[in-house]
Coordinates of C-alpha atoms and ligand atoms in Angstrom, one line a residue:
X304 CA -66.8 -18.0 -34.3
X305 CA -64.4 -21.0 -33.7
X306 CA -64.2 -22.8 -36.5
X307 CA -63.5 -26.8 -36.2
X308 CA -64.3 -28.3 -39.0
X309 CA -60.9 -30.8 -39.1
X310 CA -63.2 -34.1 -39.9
X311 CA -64.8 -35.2 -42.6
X312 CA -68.1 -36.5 -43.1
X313 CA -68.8 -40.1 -43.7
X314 CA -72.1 -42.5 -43.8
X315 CA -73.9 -40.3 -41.7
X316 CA -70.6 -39.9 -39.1
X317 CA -67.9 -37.2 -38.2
X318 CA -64.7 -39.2 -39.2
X319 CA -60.7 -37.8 -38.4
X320 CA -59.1 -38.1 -41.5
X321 CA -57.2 -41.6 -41.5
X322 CA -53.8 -40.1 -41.6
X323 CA -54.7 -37.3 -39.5
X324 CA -53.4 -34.6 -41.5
X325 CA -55.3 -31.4 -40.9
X326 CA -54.5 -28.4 -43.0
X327 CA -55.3 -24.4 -42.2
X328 CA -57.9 -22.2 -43.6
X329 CA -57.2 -18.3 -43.7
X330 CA -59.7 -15.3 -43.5
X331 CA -59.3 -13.5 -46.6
X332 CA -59.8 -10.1 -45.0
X333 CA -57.4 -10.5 -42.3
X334 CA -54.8 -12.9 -44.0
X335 CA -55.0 -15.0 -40.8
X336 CA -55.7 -18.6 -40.0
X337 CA -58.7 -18.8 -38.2
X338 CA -59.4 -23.0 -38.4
X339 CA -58.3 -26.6 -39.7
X340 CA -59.9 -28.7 -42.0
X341 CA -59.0 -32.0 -43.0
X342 CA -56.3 -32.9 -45.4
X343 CA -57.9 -36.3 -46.8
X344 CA -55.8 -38.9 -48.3
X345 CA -56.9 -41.4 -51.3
X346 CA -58.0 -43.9 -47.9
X347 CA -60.4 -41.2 -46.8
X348 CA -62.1 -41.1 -50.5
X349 CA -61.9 -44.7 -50.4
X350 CA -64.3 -44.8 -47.0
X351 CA -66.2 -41.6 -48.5
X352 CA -67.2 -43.3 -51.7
X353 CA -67.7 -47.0 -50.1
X354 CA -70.4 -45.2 -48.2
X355 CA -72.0 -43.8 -51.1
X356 CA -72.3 -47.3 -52.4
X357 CA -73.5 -49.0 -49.8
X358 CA -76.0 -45.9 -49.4
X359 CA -77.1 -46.7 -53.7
X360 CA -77.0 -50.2 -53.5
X361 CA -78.6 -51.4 -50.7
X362 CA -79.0 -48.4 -48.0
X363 CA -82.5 -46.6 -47.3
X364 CA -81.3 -43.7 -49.7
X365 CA -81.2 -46.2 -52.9
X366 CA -85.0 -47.4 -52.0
X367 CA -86.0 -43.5 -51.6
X368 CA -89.1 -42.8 -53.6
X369 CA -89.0 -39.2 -56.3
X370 CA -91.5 -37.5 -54.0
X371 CA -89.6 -38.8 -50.8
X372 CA -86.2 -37.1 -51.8
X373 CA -88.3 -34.1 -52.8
X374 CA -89.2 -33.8 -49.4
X375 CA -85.9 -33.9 -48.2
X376 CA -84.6 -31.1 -50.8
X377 CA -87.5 -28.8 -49.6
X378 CA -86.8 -29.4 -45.7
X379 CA -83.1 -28.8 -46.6
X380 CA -83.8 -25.2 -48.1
X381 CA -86.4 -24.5 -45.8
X382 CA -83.3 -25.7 -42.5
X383 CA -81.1 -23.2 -44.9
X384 CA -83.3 -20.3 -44.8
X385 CA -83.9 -20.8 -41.1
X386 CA -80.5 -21.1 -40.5
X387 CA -79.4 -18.1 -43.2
X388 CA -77.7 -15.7 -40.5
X389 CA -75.1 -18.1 -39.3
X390 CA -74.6 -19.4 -42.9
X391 CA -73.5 -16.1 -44.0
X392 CA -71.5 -15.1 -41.7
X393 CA -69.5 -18.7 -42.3
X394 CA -69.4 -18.0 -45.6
X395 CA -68.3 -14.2 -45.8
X396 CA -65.4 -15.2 -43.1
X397 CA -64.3 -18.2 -45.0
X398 CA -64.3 -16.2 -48.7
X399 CA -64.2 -12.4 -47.5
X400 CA -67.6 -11.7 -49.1
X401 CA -69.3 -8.6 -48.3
X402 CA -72.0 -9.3 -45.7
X403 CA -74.9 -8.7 -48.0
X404 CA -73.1 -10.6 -50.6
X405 CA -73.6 -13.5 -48.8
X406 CA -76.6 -13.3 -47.6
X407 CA -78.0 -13.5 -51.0
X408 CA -75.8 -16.7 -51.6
X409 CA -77.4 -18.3 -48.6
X410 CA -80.8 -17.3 -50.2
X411 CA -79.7 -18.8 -53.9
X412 CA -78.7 -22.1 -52.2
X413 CA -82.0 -22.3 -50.4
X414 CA -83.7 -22.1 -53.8
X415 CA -81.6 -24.7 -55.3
X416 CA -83.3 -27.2 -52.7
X417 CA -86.0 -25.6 -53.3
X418 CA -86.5 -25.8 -57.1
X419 CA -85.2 -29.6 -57.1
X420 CA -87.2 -30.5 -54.4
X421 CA -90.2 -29.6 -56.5
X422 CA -88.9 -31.1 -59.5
X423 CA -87.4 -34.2 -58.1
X424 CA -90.8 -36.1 -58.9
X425 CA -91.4 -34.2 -62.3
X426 CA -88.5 -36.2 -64.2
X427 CA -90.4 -38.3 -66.6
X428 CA -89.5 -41.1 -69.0
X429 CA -91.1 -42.0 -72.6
X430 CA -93.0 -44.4 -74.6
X431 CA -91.8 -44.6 -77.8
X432 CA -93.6 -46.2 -80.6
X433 CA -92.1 -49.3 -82.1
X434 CA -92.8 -52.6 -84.2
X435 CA -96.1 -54.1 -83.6
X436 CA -96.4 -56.2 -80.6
X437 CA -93.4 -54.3 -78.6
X438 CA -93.9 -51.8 -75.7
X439 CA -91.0 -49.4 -75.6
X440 CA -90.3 -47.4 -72.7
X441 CA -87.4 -45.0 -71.6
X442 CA -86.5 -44.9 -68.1
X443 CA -84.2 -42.1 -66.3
X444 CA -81.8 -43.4 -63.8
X445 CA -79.4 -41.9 -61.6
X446 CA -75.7 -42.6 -62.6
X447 CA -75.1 -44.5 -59.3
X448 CA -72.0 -42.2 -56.9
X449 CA -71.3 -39.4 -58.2
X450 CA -68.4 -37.1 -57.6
X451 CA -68.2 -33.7 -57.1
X452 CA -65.9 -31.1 -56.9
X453 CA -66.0 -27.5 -56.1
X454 CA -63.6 -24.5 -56.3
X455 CA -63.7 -21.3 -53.4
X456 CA -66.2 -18.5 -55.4
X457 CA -69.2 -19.3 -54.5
X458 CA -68.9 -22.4 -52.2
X459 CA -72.3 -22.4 -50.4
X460 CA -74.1 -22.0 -54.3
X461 CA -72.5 -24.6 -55.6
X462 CA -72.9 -27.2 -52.7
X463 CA -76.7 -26.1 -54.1
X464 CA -76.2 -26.2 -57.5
X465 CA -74.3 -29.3 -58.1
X466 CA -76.1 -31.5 -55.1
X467 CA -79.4 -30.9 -55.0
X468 CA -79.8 -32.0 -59.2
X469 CA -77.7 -35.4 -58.1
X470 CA -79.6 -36.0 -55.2
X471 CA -82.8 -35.3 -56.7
X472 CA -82.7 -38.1 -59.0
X473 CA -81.5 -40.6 -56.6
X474 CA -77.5 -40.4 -56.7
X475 CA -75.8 -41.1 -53.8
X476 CA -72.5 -38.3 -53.4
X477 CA -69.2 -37.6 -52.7
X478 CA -68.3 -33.6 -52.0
X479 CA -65.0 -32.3 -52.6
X480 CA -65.5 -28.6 -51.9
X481 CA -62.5 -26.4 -52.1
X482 CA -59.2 -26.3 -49.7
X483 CA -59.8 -22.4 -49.7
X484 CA -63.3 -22.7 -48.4
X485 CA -65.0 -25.0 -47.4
X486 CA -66.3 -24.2 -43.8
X487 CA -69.9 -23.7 -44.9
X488 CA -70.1 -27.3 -47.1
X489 CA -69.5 -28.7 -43.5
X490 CA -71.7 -26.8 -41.5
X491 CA -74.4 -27.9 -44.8
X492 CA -73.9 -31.8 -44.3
X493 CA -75.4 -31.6 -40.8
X494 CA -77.9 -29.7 -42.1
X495 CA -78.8 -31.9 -44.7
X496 CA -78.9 -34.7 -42.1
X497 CA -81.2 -32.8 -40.1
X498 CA -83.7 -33.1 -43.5
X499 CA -83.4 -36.2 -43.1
X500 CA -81.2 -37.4 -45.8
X501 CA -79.9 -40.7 -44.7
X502 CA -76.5 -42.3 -44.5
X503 CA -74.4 -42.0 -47.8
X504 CA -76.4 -39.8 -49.3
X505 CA -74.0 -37.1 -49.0
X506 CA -71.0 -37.9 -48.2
X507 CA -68.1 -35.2 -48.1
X508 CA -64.3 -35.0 -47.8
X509 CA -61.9 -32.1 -47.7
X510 CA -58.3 -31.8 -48.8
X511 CA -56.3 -30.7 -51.6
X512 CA -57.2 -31.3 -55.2
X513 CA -54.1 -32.9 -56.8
X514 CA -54.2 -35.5 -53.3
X515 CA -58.1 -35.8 -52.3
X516 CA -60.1 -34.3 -55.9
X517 CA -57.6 -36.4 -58.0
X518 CA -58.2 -39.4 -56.0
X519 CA -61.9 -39.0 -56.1
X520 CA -62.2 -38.1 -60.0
X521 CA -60.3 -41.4 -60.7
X522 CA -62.2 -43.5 -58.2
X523 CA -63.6 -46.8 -59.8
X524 CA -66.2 -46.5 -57.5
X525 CA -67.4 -43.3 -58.8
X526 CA -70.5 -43.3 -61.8
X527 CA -69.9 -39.8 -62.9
X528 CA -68.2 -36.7 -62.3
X529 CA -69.5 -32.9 -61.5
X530 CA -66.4 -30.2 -62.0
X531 CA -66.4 -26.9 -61.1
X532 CA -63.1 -24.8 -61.3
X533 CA -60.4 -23.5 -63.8
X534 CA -59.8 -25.0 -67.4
X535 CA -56.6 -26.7 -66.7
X536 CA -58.1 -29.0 -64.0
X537 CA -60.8 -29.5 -66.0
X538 CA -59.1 -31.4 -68.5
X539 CA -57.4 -33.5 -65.6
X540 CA -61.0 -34.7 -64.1
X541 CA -61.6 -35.2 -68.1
X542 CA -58.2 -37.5 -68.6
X543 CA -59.6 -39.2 -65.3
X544 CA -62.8 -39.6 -65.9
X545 CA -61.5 -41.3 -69.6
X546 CA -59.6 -43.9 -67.8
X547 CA -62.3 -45.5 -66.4
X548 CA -65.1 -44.7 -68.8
X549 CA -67.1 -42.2 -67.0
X550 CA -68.2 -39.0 -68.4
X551 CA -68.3 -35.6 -66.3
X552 CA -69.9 -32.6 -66.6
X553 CA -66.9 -29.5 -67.0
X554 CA -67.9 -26.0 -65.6
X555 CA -64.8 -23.6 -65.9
X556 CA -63.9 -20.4 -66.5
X557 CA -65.2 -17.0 -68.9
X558 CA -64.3 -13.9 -70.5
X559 CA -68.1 -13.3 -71.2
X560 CA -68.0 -10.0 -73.0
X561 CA -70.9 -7.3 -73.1
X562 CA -72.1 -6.0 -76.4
X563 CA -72.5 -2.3 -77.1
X564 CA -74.1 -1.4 -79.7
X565 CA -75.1 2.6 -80.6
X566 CA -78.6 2.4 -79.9
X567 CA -78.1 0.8 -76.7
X568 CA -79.7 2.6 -73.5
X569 CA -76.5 3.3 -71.6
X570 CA -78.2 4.9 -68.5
X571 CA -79.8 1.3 -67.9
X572 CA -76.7 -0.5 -69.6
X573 CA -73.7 1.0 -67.4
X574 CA -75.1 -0.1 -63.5
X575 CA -75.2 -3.3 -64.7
X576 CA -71.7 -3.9 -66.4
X577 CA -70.0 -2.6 -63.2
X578 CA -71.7 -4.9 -61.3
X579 CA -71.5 -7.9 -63.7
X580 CA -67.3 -7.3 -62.9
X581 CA -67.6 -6.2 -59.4
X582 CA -69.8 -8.7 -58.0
X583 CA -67.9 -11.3 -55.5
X584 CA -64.7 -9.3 -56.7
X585 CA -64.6 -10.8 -60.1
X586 CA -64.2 -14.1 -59.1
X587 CA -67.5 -15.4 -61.2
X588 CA -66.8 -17.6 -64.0
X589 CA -69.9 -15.5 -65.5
X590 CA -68.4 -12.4 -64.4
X591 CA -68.8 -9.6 -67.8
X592 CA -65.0 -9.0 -68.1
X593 CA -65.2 -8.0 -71.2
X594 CA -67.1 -4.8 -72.9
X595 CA -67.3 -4.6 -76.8
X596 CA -68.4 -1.2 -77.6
X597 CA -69.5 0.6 -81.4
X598 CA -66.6 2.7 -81.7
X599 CA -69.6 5.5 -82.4
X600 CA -70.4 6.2 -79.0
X601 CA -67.1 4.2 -77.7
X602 CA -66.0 7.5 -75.7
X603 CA -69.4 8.4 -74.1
X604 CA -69.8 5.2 -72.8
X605 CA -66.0 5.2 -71.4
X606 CA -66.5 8.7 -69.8
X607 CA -70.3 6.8 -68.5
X608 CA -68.0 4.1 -67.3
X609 CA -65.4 5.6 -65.6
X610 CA -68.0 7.9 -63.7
X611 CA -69.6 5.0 -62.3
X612 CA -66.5 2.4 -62.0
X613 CA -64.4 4.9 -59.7
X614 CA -67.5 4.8 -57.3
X615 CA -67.1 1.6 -56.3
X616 CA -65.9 0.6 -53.0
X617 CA -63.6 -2.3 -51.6
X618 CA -63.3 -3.0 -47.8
X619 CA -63.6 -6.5 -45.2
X620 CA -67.0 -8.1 -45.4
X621 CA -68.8 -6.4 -42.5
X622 CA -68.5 -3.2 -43.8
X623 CA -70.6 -4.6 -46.7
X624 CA -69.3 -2.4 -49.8
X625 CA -69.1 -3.6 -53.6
X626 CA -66.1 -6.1 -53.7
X627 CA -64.0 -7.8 -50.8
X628 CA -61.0 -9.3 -51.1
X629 CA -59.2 -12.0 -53.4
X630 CA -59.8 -15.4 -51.8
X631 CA -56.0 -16.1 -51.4
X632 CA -52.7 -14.6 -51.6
X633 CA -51.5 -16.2 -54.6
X634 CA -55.1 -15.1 -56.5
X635 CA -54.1 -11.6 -55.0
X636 CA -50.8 -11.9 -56.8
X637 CA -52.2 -13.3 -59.9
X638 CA -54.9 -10.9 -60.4
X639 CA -52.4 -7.8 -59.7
X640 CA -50.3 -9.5 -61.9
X641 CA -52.1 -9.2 -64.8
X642 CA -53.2 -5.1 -63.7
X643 CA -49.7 -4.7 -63.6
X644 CA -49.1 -6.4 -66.6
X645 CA -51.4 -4.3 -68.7
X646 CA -50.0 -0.8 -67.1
X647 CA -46.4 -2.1 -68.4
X648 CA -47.8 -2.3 -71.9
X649 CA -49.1 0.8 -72.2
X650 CA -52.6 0.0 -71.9
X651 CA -54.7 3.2 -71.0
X652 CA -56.1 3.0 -67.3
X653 CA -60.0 4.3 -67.5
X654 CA -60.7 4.3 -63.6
X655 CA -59.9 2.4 -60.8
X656 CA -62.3 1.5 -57.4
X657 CA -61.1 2.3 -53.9
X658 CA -60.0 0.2 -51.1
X659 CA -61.4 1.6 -48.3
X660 CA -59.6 3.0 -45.2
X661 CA -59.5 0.8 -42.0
X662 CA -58.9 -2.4 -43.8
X663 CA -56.1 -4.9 -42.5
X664 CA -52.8 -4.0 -44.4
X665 CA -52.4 -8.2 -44.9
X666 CA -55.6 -8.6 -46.3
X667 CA -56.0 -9.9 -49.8
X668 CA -57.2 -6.6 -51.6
X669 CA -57.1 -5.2 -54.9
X670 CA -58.2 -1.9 -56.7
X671 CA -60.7 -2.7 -59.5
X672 CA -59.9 -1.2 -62.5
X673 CA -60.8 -0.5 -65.6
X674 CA -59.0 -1.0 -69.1
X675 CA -59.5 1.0 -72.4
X676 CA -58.7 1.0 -75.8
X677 CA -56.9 -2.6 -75.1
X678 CA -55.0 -4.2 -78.6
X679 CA -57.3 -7.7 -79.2
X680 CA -53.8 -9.2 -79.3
X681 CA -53.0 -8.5 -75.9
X682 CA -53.7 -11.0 -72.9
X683 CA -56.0 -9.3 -71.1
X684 CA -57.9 -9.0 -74.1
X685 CA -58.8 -12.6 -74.0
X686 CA -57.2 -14.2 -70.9
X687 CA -59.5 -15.0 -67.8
X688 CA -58.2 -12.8 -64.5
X689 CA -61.1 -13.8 -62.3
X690 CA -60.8 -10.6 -60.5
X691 CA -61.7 -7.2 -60.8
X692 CA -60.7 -5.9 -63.7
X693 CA -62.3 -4.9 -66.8
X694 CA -61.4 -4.1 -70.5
X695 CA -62.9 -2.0 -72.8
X696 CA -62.3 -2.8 -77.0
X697 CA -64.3 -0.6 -79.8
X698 CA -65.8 -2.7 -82.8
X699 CA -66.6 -1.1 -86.3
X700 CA -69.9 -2.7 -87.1
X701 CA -72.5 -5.9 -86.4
X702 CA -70.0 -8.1 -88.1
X703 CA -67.0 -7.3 -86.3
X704 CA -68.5 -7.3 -83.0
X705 CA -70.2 -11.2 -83.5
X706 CA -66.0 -11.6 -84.5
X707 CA -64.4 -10.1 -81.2
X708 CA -67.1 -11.4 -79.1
X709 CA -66.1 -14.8 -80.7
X710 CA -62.7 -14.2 -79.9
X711 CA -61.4 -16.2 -77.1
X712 CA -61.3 -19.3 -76.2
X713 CA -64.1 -19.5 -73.9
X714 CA -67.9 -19.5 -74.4
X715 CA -69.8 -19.3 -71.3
X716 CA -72.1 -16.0 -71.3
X717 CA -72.6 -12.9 -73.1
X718 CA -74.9 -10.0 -73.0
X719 CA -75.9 -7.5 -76.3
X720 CA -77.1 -4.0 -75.7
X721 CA -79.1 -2.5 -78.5
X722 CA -82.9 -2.0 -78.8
X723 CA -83.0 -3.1 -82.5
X724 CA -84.6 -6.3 -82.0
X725 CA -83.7 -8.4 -85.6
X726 CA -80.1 -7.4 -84.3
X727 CA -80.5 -8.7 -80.7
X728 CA -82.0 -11.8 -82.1
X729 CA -79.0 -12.2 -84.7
X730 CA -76.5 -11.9 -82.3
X731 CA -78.2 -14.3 -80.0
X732 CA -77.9 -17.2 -82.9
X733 CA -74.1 -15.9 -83.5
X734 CA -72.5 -15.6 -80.3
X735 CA -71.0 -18.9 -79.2
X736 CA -71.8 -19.1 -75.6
X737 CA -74.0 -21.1 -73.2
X738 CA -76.4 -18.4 -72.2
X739 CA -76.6 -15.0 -73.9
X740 CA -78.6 -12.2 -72.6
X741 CA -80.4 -9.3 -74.3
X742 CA -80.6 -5.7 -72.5
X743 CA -79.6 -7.2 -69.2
X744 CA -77.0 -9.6 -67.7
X745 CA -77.0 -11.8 -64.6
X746 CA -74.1 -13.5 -63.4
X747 CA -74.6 -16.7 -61.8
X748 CA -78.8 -15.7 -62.2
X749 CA -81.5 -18.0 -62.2
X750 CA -81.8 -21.3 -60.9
X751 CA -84.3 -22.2 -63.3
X752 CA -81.7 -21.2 -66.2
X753 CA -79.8 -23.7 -67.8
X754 CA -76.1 -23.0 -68.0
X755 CA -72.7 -24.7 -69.1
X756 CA -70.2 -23.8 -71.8
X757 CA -68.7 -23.9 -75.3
X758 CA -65.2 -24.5 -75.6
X759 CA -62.8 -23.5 -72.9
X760 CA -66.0 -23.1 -70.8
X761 CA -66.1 -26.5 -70.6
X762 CA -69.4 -28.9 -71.1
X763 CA -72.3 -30.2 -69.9
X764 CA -75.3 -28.2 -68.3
X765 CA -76.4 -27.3 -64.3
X766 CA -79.3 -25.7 -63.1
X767 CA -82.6 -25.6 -64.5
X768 CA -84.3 -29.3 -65.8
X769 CA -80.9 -29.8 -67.8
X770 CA -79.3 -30.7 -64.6
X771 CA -81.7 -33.5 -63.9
X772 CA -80.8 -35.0 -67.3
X773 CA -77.0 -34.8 -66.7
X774 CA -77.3 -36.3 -63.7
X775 CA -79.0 -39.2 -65.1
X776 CA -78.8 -41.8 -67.3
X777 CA -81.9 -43.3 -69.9
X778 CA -82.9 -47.2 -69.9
X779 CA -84.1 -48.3 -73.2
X780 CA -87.0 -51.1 -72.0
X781 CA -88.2 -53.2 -75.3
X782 CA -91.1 -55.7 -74.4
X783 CA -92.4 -58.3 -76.7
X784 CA -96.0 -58.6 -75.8
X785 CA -96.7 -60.5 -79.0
Ligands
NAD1545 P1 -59.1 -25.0 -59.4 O1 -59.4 -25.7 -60.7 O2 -57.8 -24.8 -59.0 O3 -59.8 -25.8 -58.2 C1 -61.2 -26.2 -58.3 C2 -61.3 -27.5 -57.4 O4 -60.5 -28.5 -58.1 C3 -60.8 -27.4 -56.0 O5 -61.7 -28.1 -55.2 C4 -59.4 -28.1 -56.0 O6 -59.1 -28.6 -54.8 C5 -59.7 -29.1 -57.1 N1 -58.4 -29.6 -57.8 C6 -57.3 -28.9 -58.0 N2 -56.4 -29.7 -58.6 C7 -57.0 -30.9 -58.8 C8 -56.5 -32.1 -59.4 N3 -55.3 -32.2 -59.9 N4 -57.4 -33.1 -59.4 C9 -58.6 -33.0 -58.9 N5 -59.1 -31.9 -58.3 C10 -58.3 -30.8 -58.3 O7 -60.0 -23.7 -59.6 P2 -60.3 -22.6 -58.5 O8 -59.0 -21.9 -58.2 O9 -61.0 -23.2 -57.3 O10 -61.3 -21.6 -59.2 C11 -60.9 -20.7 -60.2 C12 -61.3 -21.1 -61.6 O11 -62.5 -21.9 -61.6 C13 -61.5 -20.0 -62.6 O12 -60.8 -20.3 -63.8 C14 -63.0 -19.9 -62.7 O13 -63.4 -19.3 -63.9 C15 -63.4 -21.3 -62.6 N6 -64.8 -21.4 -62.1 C16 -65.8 -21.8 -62.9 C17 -67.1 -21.8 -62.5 C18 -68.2 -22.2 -63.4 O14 -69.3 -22.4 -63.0 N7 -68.0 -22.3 -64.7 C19 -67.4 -21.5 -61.2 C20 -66.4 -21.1 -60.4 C21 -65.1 -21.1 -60.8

């Protein structure tokens, strides 16, 4: 597959970038360059978002109908599902996914377009009683352009999750998917085309953040901002956004822990904690890094645990096992950083996963492991590592387990294993967290789901109806009919 994705696409055309720079992209499995992509300049988001406007304001896409962009969602998923094989493989090249890893993320960005595309007419306003003689009525609007910008985890998901909300209610867009990968947002836009969507609609440049995502996040032309990625960029896009009144919608990172209590059924508990860490390589803002255990049962469940978590497999995507590689070098040498970190403390290794044999030596791998016993006070304790690495902490009772889960900064999921059911629904009112889960956990699950953060986590809501209400704006309408 020879990847040439080195323009960017604007008002419906294949533009080189005006200074034509072009920057590489690398194969995560293989460390090698394998294509060039665009490196945009503040003139290229200049054209990109001009298009959008012209698409709002007086194009075909601003006079679309609900039901018409509907249509255009569903044909998109329905192009994505048809088109799933090559998708994939785009997408485990460009983020060394295993293959069936990324088969399901072609699936999950199919139902994106297909949920909105059946909810794109379903986004009513109100009547609201008022004084005698008035008729009140609220409206929902799109924000006008929206922004958005992506980071490299799941880059075919969240061209779903973030676009198909916007472009449901009528927002004409601007896609800044991430330098690291990006290949499959590309391939997307001429998919999306083929749906039908017309000029503007999507419009999408590539580049680095601090050059092309600043640029776009402090655009004047820009209504309001989508921002996926780590908590430190985050509150740039924020101070951005700020300067020229705009809000944005913040989704960063987690240290989402998993609740154990006693009573909890461990057989049905333990799959699913090693794959809430292992999945995508523990790079999921959702991933379950953390597991809280009653310091009852705390070394059953780590003998459970380690059973399980030295099963697990790491290798290139086609061999499909349970992780690939880290996305980049320096994400390599972060993520080892903090497993080498720990070991210098003296924190207790429980297991570790294998890398298989056969992989390329310059690949981007890493051994999952798991911590135990881990002092609250240390950093991986309550620091993200977006990788795979778990850590295991005991808690004494209900009270101190609502206090560790509460812990950190963040606030984005949690999950609480126990079959006492006044308990589960206690803990569900406690935890601070955007989605909390009881007796199961799913990273990144459900389309239909509403989910955004506390804290750290950032703010705002994707997926599910919430998304349609970020993404838009109400009208107050007051008539005096006398
Ligand atoms: P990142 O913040 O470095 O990059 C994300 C995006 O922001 C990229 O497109 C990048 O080009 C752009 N960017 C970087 N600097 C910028 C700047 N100064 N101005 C504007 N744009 C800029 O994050 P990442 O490395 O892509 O992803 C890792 C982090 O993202 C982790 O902390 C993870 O938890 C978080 N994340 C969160 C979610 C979520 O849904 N909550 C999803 C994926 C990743």
């Amino acid at each position: 597959m020879k990847v040439d994705f080195s323009r960017n696409f604007i008002g419906g055309q294949w533009l080189d970038p005006v200074e034509g720079a072009t920057m590489p992209v690398y194969e995560p499995a293989t460390g090698k360059a394998f294509g060039e992509i665009a490196d945009s300049s503040q003139a290229d988001v200049d054209l990109a978002v001009g298009a959008a406007r012209r698409a709002f304001d007086d194009g075909a896409w601003g006079r679309t109908t609900a039901t018409e962009r509907g249509r255009m969602l569903t044909r998109l998923g329905d192009l994505i599902l048809s088109n799933a094989p090559e998708l994939s493989a785009i997408e485990a090249r460009d983020t060394g996914k295993p293959k069936s890893v990324a088969d399901a993320d072609i699936v999950a960005l199919a139902r994106y377009f297909e949920f909105y595309g059946g909810a794109a007419d379903k986004l009513h306003g109100e009547v609201i009683p008022y004084l005698g003689g008035y008729h009140v009525g609220v409206l929902n609007e799109p924000h006008g352009v929206t922004g958005h910008i992506l980071p490299w985890n799941y880059p075919a998901q969240m061209f779903g999750r973030t676009l198909a909300p916007a472009l449901a209610v009528g927002n004409a867009t601007v896609l800044k998917p991430a330098e690291d990968a990006c290949a499959t947002s590309l391939r997307l836009v001429e998919l999306a085309a083929e749906a039908g969507f017309p000029e503007g609609a999507i419009n999408i440049v590539t580049g680095k953040g601090h050059v092309a995502g600043a640029a776009l996040a402090a655009h004047h032309g820009v209504d309001f901002m989508s921002f996926t990625g780590s908590p430190e960029v985050g509150q740039i896009i924020q101070k951005l956004c700020a300067d020229h009144y705009i809000t944005c919608t913040l989704e960063l990172g987690g240290k989402s822990p998993h609740v154990v209590f006693a009573d909890a059924d461990l057989e049905a508990a333990i799959p699913v904690i090693v794959k809430a860490i292992v999945q995508n390589s523990g790079q999921t803002c959702s991933a379950g890094s953390r597991v809280l255990v009653e310091r009852a049962i705390y070394d059953t469940f780590a003998a459970l645990l380690a059973d399980a978590f030295s099963k697990v497999r790491v290798g290139a995507p086609e061999m499909d096992l349970d992780c690939g590689p880290i996305i980049t070098a320096k994400q390599q040498g972060r993520v080892q950083g903090f497993i080498d970190r720990a070991r210098a403390d003296g924190i207790e290794v429980i297991a570790q996963g294998q890398i298989a044999d056969g992989v390329a030596s310059d690949g981007y791998f890493v051994r999952p492991t798991v911590f135990g016993h881990v002092p609250r006070d240390n950093a991986i304790a309550y620091e993200e590592v977006f990788g795979p690495v778990l850590t295991v902490l005991p808690f004494e009772d209900e009270a101190d387990a609502v206090r560790l889960a509460n812990s950190t900064e963040y606030g984005l999921v949690a999950a609480v294993w126990t079959r006492d059911g006044a308990r589960q629904m206690r803990l569900v009112k406690k935890i601070r967290s955007g989605q909390v889960f009881v007796n199961c956990y799913g990273a990144g699950a459900g389309i239909e789901l509403p989910f955004g953060g506390a804290g750290k986590s950032g703010h705002g809501r994707e997926k599910g109806f919430a998304a349609l209400h970020d993404f838009s704006k109400t009208k107050t309408m007051v008539i005096n009919h006398g």
